[in-house]
């Protein structure tokens, strides 16, 4: 186990696998999970010759169950410190859901030469909560419901999220993968309830509009119209318009947790983008349907 201690004394657990001189990929997990969310990607990209890094965000997984610093600025600052400590150069950063917000804020503030590309999957930018700039966002009452459920009985709440909307297992034709439900629940219960509770405000109310505008490197966004957690209409199509060099790949029927349920498809999209010489600026792409 590798542990990095931040400047404020927080221990950040991370995985760092593969040749240290290989092209680096850094993975940012979603709420309320851990680096283990990316197991399918870590093994795949190791096999493709990459160095892969994934951390447990403060308060999540095996990292310190923090009292303070459970906010997007601190999340990004932790990543900046870890990237410097590992001396990563021209790394690709991949973020899912809340991790997509973290990757976005990091990318807007990254040291020169540390970042080459960004991939955002089912990600929260620009902002999830309904507001004047995002009238199609979710009402604040939705997130109040998350808070109430976590505070009252997070074990039950997390089971219902994993078995339902996160992986789309509540859809009539869905084939439930019991191991994925249990693994989601295991990761979630490993983290600290206070940090996870406070992260609900982070993923719902953090406005990443200016961060998206500030990113200079190519960005790929993967999002599905059937995402039941981060609504498509209020996220990726808006985010890609704010980017200087963004490409949106839209799917019709994938769930929010597509990196797990459709790892083969997602991995192929990431690999093609990472290996491409560049990415032409785009406001969108033709919808794609998973086989």
CSV table of C-alpha atoms in Angstrom, one decimal:
chain,number,residue,atom,x,y,z
A,1,UNK,CA,0.0,0.0,0.0
A,2,UNK,CA,1.3,3.4,-0.9
A,3,UNK,CA,0.4,6.4,1.2
A,4,UNK,CA,1.1,10.1,0.6
A,5,UNK,CA,0.8,12.7,3.3
A,6,UNK,CA,-0.5,16.1,2.2
A,7,UNK,CA,0.7,19.4,3.5
A,8,UNK,CA,-2.2,19.5,6.0
A,9,UNK,CA,-1.4,16.0,7.4
A,10,UNK,CA,-4.0,14.0,5.5
A,11,UNK,CA,-2.9,10.5,4.4
A,12,UNK,CA,-3.9,9.7,0.8
A,13,UNK,CA,-3.9,6.1,-0.2
A,14,UNK,CA,-3.0,5.4,-3.8
A,15,UNK,CA,-2.1,2.7,-6.2
A,16,UNK,CA,0.9,3.3,-8.6
A,17,UNK,CA,1.4,0.4,-10.9
A,18,UNK,CA,3.5,-0.2,-14.0
A,19,UNK,CA,6.9,1.1,-15.3
A,20,UNK,CA,7.7,4.5,-13.9
A,21,UNK,CA,8.9,5.7,-17.3
A,22,UNK,CA,5.7,4.6,-19.1
A,23,UNK,CA,3.0,7.1,-20.1
A,24,UNK,CA,1.0,7.9,-17.0
A,25,UNK,CA,-2.8,7.7,-16.5
A,26,UNK,CA,-4.3,9.1,-13.3
A,27,UNK,CA,-7.9,8.0,-12.3
A,28,UNK,CA,-10.3,10.0,-10.2
A,29,UNK,CA,-13.2,7.9,-8.6
A,30,UNK,CA,-16.8,8.8,-8.0
A,31,UNK,CA,-18.8,9.4,-4.8
A,32,UNK,CA,-18.7,7.6,-2.3
A,33,UNK,CA,-16.3,5.1,-3.7
A,34,UNK,CA,-12.5,4.6,-3.8
A,35,UNK,CA,-9.7,3.8,-6.2
A,36,UNK,CA,-11.0,0.3,-6.4
A,37,UNK,CA,-13.8,1.6,-8.7
A,38,UNK,CA,-11.2,1.6,-11.5
A,39,UNK,CA,-9.9,-1.9,-11.1
A,40,UNK,CA,-11.1,-2.9,-14.6
A,41,UNK,CA,-9.4,0.1,-16.1
A,42,UNK,CA,-6.2,-0.3,-14.1
A,43,UNK,CA,-5.6,-3.8,-15.3
A,44,UNK,CA,-6.5,-3.1,-18.9
A,45,UNK,CA,-4.2,-0.1,-19.2
A,46,UNK,CA,-1.4,-1.9,-17.4
A,47,UNK,CA,-1.7,-4.5,-20.2
A,48,UNK,CA,-1.5,-1.7,-22.8
A,49,UNK,CA,1.9,-0.5,-21.4
A,50,UNK,CA,0.8,2.4,-19.2
A,51,UNK,CA,1.7,3.5,-15.7
A,52,UNK,CA,-1.6,3.7,-13.8
A,53,UNK,CA,-2.3,5.7,-10.7
A,54,UNK,CA,-5.6,5.9,-8.7
A,55,UNK,CA,-6.1,7.4,-5.3
A,56,UNK,CA,-8.7,7.3,-2.5
A,57,UNK,CA,-10.0,10.9,-2.2
A,58,UNK,CA,-9.7,12.3,1.3
A,59,UNK,CA,-12.4,10.9,3.5
A,60,UNK,CA,-13.0,8.1,1.1
A,61,UNK,CA,-11.7,4.5,1.0
A,62,UNK,CA,-8.5,4.0,2.9
A,63,UNK,CA,-7.5,7.6,3.1
A,64,UNK,CA,-7.8,9.7,6.3
A,65,UNK,CA,-11.5,10.2,7.4
A,66,UNK,CA,-11.1,13.9,7.3
A,67,UNK,CA,-13.0,16.4,9.4
A,68,UNK,CA,-12.0,19.4,7.3
A,69,UNK,CA,-11.1,20.0,3.6
A,70,UNK,CA,-14.1,18.1,2.1
A,71,UNK,CA,-14.4,20.6,-0.8
A,72,UNK,CA,-13.5,20.6,-4.4
A,73,UNK,CA,-10.6,23.1,-4.0
A,74,UNK,CA,-8.9,20.8,-1.4
A,75,UNK,CA,-9.6,17.7,-3.5
A,76,UNK,CA,-7.8,19.3,-6.4
A,77,UNK,CA,-5.0,20.6,-4.2
A,78,UNK,CA,-4.4,17.0,-2.9
A,79,UNK,CA,-4.1,15.8,-6.5
A,80,UNK,CA,-1.7,18.6,-7.3
A,81,UNK,CA,0.5,17.6,-4.4
A,82,UNK,CA,0.4,13.9,-5.2
A,83,UNK,CA,1.2,14.5,-8.9
A,84,UNK,CA,4.2,16.6,-7.9
A,85,UNK,CA,5.4,14.0,-5.4
A,86,UNK,CA,5.2,11.3,-8.1
A,87,UNK,CA,6.7,13.7,-10.7
A,88,UNK,CA,4.1,12.8,-13.3
A,89,UNK,CA,4.7,14.4,-16.7
A,90,UNK,CA,2.1,14.8,-19.5
A,91,UNK,CA,-0.3,12.5,-17.7
A,92,UNK,CA,-3.8,11.6,-18.8
A,93,UNK,CA,-6.4,12.2,-16.2
A,94,UNK,CA,-9.6,10.2,-16.2
A,95,UNK,CA,-12.6,11.1,-13.9
A,96,UNK,CA,-15.9,9.5,-13.3
A,97,UNK,CA,-18.9,11.3,-11.8
A,98,UNK,CA,-17.7,13.4,-8.9
A,99,UNK,CA,-14.2,12.4,-9.9
A,100,UNK,CA,-14.9,14.1,-13.2
A,101,UNK,CA,-15.4,17.3,-11.3
A,102,UNK,CA,-12.2,16.7,-9.4
A,103,UNK,CA,-10.3,16.1,-12.6
A,104,UNK,CA,-11.8,19.2,-14.1
A,105,UNK,CA,-10.7,21.5,-11.3
A,106,UNK,CA,-7.3,19.8,-11.2
A,107,UNK,CA,-6.9,20.3,-15.0
A,108,UNK,CA,-7.7,24.0,-14.7
A,109,UNK,CA,-5.0,24.4,-12.1
A,110,UNK,CA,-2.4,21.8,-13.1
A,111,UNK,CA,1.3,22.7,-13.2
A,112,UNK,CA,2.6,23.2,-16.7
A,113,UNK,CA,3.8,20.0,-18.3
A,114,UNK,CA,2.0,17.7,-15.9
A,115,UNK,CA,-1.2,17.2,-18.0
A,116,UNK,CA,-1.8,16.0,-21.6
A,117,UNK,CA,-5.4,15.0,-21.9
A,118,UNK,CA,-8.6,14.6,-19.8
A,119,UNK,CA,-11.4,12.1,-20.0
A,120,UNK,CA,-14.7,12.8,-18.2
A,121,UNK,CA,-17.1,10.0,-17.8
A,122,UNK,CA,-20.7,10.5,-16.6
A,123,UNK,CA,-19.2,13.6,-15.0
A,124,UNK,CA,-20.8,16.3,-12.9
A,125,UNK,CA,-19.6,19.5,-14.8
A,126,UNK,CA,-20.7,22.2,-15.3
A,127,UNK,CA,-22.9,22.0,-12.2
A,128,UNK,CA,-25.6,19.5,-11.1
A,129,UNK,CA,-28.0,21.6,-9.0
A,130,UNK,CA,-30.7,23.6,-10.7
A,131,UNK,CA,-29.8,27.3,-11.0
A,132,UNK,CA,-30.2,30.1,-13.5
A,133,UNK,CA,-27.3,29.0,-15.6
A,134,UNK,CA,-28.5,25.4,-15.5
A,135,UNK,CA,-32.3,25.3,-15.5
A,136,UNK,CA,-32.3,21.6,-16.3
A,137,UNK,CA,-30.3,20.7,-13.3
A,138,UNK,CA,-31.7,18.7,-10.4
A,139,UNK,CA,-33.6,20.5,-7.6
A,140,UNK,CA,-31.8,21.0,-4.3
A,141,UNK,CA,-34.4,18.7,-2.7
A,142,UNK,CA,-32.8,15.8,-4.6
A,143,UNK,CA,-29.5,16.3,-2.8
A,144,UNK,CA,-31.3,16.9,0.5
A,145,UNK,CA,-32.7,13.5,0.0
A,146,UNK,CA,-29.2,12.0,-0.4
A,147,UNK,CA,-28.1,13.8,2.8
A,148,UNK,CA,-31.1,12.5,4.8
A,149,UNK,CA,-30.6,9.0,3.6
A,150,UNK,CA,-26.8,8.9,4.3
A,151,UNK,CA,-27.2,10.4,7.8
A,152,UNK,CA,-30.1,8.1,8.7
A,153,UNK,CA,-28.7,4.8,7.4
A,154,UNK,CA,-26.0,5.0,4.9
A,155,UNK,CA,-25.6,1.2,4.7
A,156,UNK,CA,-29.1,0.9,3.4
A,157,UNK,CA,-28.9,4.0,1.2
A,158,UNK,CA,-25.8,2.8,-0.5
A,159,UNK,CA,-27.2,-0.7,-1.1
A,160,UNK,CA,-30.2,0.9,-2.8
A,161,UNK,CA,-28.1,3.2,-5.0
A,162,UNK,CA,-25.8,0.4,-6.2
A,163,UNK,CA,-28.7,-2.1,-6.8
A,164,UNK,CA,-30.7,0.6,-8.6
A,165,UNK,CA,-29.9,3.7,-10.6
A,166,UNK,CA,-26.1,3.7,-10.4
A,167,UNK,CA,-25.6,0.7,-12.6
A,168,UNK,CA,-29.1,0.8,-14.2
A,169,UNK,CA,-30.0,-2.4,-12.5
A,170,UNK,CA,-33.5,-1.0,-11.9
A,171,UNK,CA,-34.2,-1.1,-15.7
A,172,UNK,CA,-36.7,-3.8,-16.7
A,173,UNK,CA,-34.3,-5.6,-19.1
A,174,UNK,CA,-31.2,-5.2,-16.9
A,175,UNK,CA,-29.1,-8.1,-15.8
A,176,UNK,CA,-28.1,-7.5,-12.2
A,177,UNK,CA,-24.4,-8.2,-11.5
A,178,UNK,CA,-24.5,-9.0,-7.8
A,179,UNK,CA,-20.7,-8.8,-7.4
A,180,UNK,CA,-20.8,-5.2,-8.7
A,181,UNK,CA,-23.5,-4.2,-6.2
A,182,UNK,CA,-21.5,-5.8,-3.3
A,183,UNK,CA,-18.2,-4.2,-4.4
A,184,UNK,CA,-19.9,-0.7,-4.6
A,185,UNK,CA,-21.3,-1.1,-1.1
A,186,UNK,CA,-17.9,-2.4,0.2
A,187,UNK,CA,-16.1,0.6,-1.1
A,188,UNK,CA,-18.7,3.1,0.1
A,189,UNK,CA,-18.8,1.7,3.6
A,190,UNK,CA,-15.0,1.8,3.9
A,191,UNK,CA,-15.0,5.6,3.8
A,192,UNK,CA,-16.0,8.1,6.5
A,193,UNK,CA,-19.6,9.2,6.7
A,194,UNK,CA,-18.9,12.8,7.5
A,195,UNK,CA,-16.7,13.3,4.5
A,196,UNK,CA,-19.1,11.5,2.3
A,197,UNK,CA,-22.0,13.5,3.6
A,198,UNK,CA,-20.2,16.8,3.0
A,199,UNK,CA,-19.2,15.6,-0.5
A,200,UNK,CA,-22.9,15.6,-1.5
A,201,UNK,CA,-22.7,19.4,-1.4
A,202,UNK,CA,-19.4,19.3,-3.4
A,203,UNK,CA,-20.8,17.2,-6.2
A,204,UNK,CA,-24.1,19.0,-6.4
A,205,UNK,CA,-23.3,22.6,-5.9
A,206,UNK,CA,-19.7,23.1,-7.2
A,207,UNK,CA,-19.9,25.2,-10.4
A,208,UNK,CA,-17.1,24.2,-12.7
A,209,UNK,CA,-18.0,26.5,-15.6
A,210,UNK,CA,-14.8,28.7,-15.3
A,211,UNK,CA,-12.7,25.6,-14.8
A,212,UNK,CA,-13.9,24.1,-18.1
A,213,UNK,CA,-13.1,27.4,-19.9
A,214,UNK,CA,-9.6,27.4,-18.5
A,215,UNK,CA,-8.6,23.9,-19.7
A,216,UNK,CA,-6.1,24.0,-22.6
A,217,UNK,CA,-5.6,20.3,-23.3
A,218,UNK,CA,-8.0,18.0,-25.3
A,219,UNK,CA,-10.9,16.6,-23.3
A,220,UNK,CA,-13.1,13.6,-24.2
A,221,UNK,CA,-16.6,13.4,-22.6
A,222,UNK,CA,-18.4,10.1,-22.4
A,223,UNK,CA,-22.0,10.3,-21.3
A,224,UNK,CA,-25.3,8.4,-21.7
A,225,UNK,CA,-28.8,9.7,-22.2
A,226,UNK,CA,-30.0,7.0,-19.8
A,227,UNK,CA,-27.8,8.2,-16.9
A,228,UNK,CA,-30.1,8.2,-13.9
A,229,UNK,CA,-27.6,9.9,-11.5
A,230,UNK,CA,-26.1,12.8,-13.5
A,231,UNK,CA,-28.7,13.9,-16.0
A,232,UNK,CA,-27.3,14.0,-19.6
A,233,UNK,CA,-29.2,17.2,-20.6
A,234,UNK,CA,-27.7,19.2,-17.7
A,235,UNK,CA,-24.1,18.0,-18.0
A,236,UNK,CA,-21.9,16.8,-20.9
A,237,UNK,CA,-23.7,18.7,-23.8
A,238,UNK,CA,-23.3,21.9,-21.8
A,239,UNK,CA,-19.7,21.2,-20.6
A,240,UNK,CA,-18.4,20.4,-24.1
A,241,UNK,CA,-19.5,23.9,-25.3
A,242,UNK,CA,-17.4,25.5,-22.6
A,243,UNK,CA,-14.2,23.7,-23.5
A,244,UNK,CA,-11.5,24.9,-25.9
A,245,UNK,CA,-10.9,21.5,-27.3
A,246,UNK,CA,-13.7,19.1,-26.3
A,247,UNK,CA,-15.2,16.0,-27.9
A,248,UNK,CA,-18.5,14.5,-26.7
A,249,UNK,CA,-19.4,10.8,-27.3
A,250,UNK,CA,-23.0,10.3,-26.5
A,251,UNK,CA,-24.5,6.9,-25.7
A,252,UNK,CA,-28.2,6.1,-25.7
A,253,UNK,CA,-28.6,3.3,-23.2
A,254,UNK,CA,-25.6,3.0,-20.9
A,255,UNK,CA,-25.9,3.5,-17.1
A,256,UNK,CA,-24.1,6.1,-14.9
A,257,UNK,CA,-21.6,3.4,-13.8
A,258,UNK,CA,-20.6,2.5,-17.3
A,259,UNK,CA,-16.9,2.0,-16.5
A,260,UNK,CA,-17.9,-1.1,-14.6
A,261,UNK,CA,-20.9,-2.4,-16.5
A,262,UNK,CA,-19.4,-1.7,-20.0
A,263,UNK,CA,-15.7,-1.7,-19.2
A,264,UNK,CA,-14.7,-3.1,-22.6
A,265,UNK,CA,-16.5,-0.4,-24.5
A,266,UNK,CA,-15.3,2.4,-22.2
A,267,UNK,CA,-11.7,1.2,-22.2
A,268,UNK,CA,-11.7,1.1,-26.0
A,269,UNK,CA,-13.0,4.7,-26.2
A,270,UNK,CA,-10.4,5.9,-23.7
A,271,UNK,CA,-7.5,4.1,-25.4
A,272,UNK,CA,-8.4,5.5,-28.8
A,273,UNK,CA,-8.5,9.0,-27.5
A,274,UNK,CA,-5.3,8.6,-25.5
A,275,UNK,CA,-3.4,7.3,-28.5
A,276,UNK,CA,-4.8,9.9,-30.9
A,277,UNK,CA,-2.4,12.6,-32.0
A,278,UNK,CA,-4.9,15.3,-31.1
A,279,UNK,CA,-8.6,16.0,-30.8
A,280,UNK,CA,-10.5,18.4,-32.9
A,281,UNK,CA,-12.8,20.8,-31.1
A,282,UNK,CA,-16.3,19.6,-31.2
A,283,UNK,CA,-19.7,20.6,-29.8
A,284,UNK,CA,-20.9,17.0,-30.0
A,285,UNK,CA,-21.0,13.7,-31.8
A,286,UNK,CA,-23.5,11.4,-33.2
A,287,UNK,CA,-25.3,9.3,-30.5
A,288,UNK,CA,-24.0,5.8,-30.1
A,289,UNK,CA,-25.9,2.8,-28.8
A,290,UNK,CA,-24.1,0.1,-26.8
A,291,UNK,CA,-24.3,-3.4,-28.2
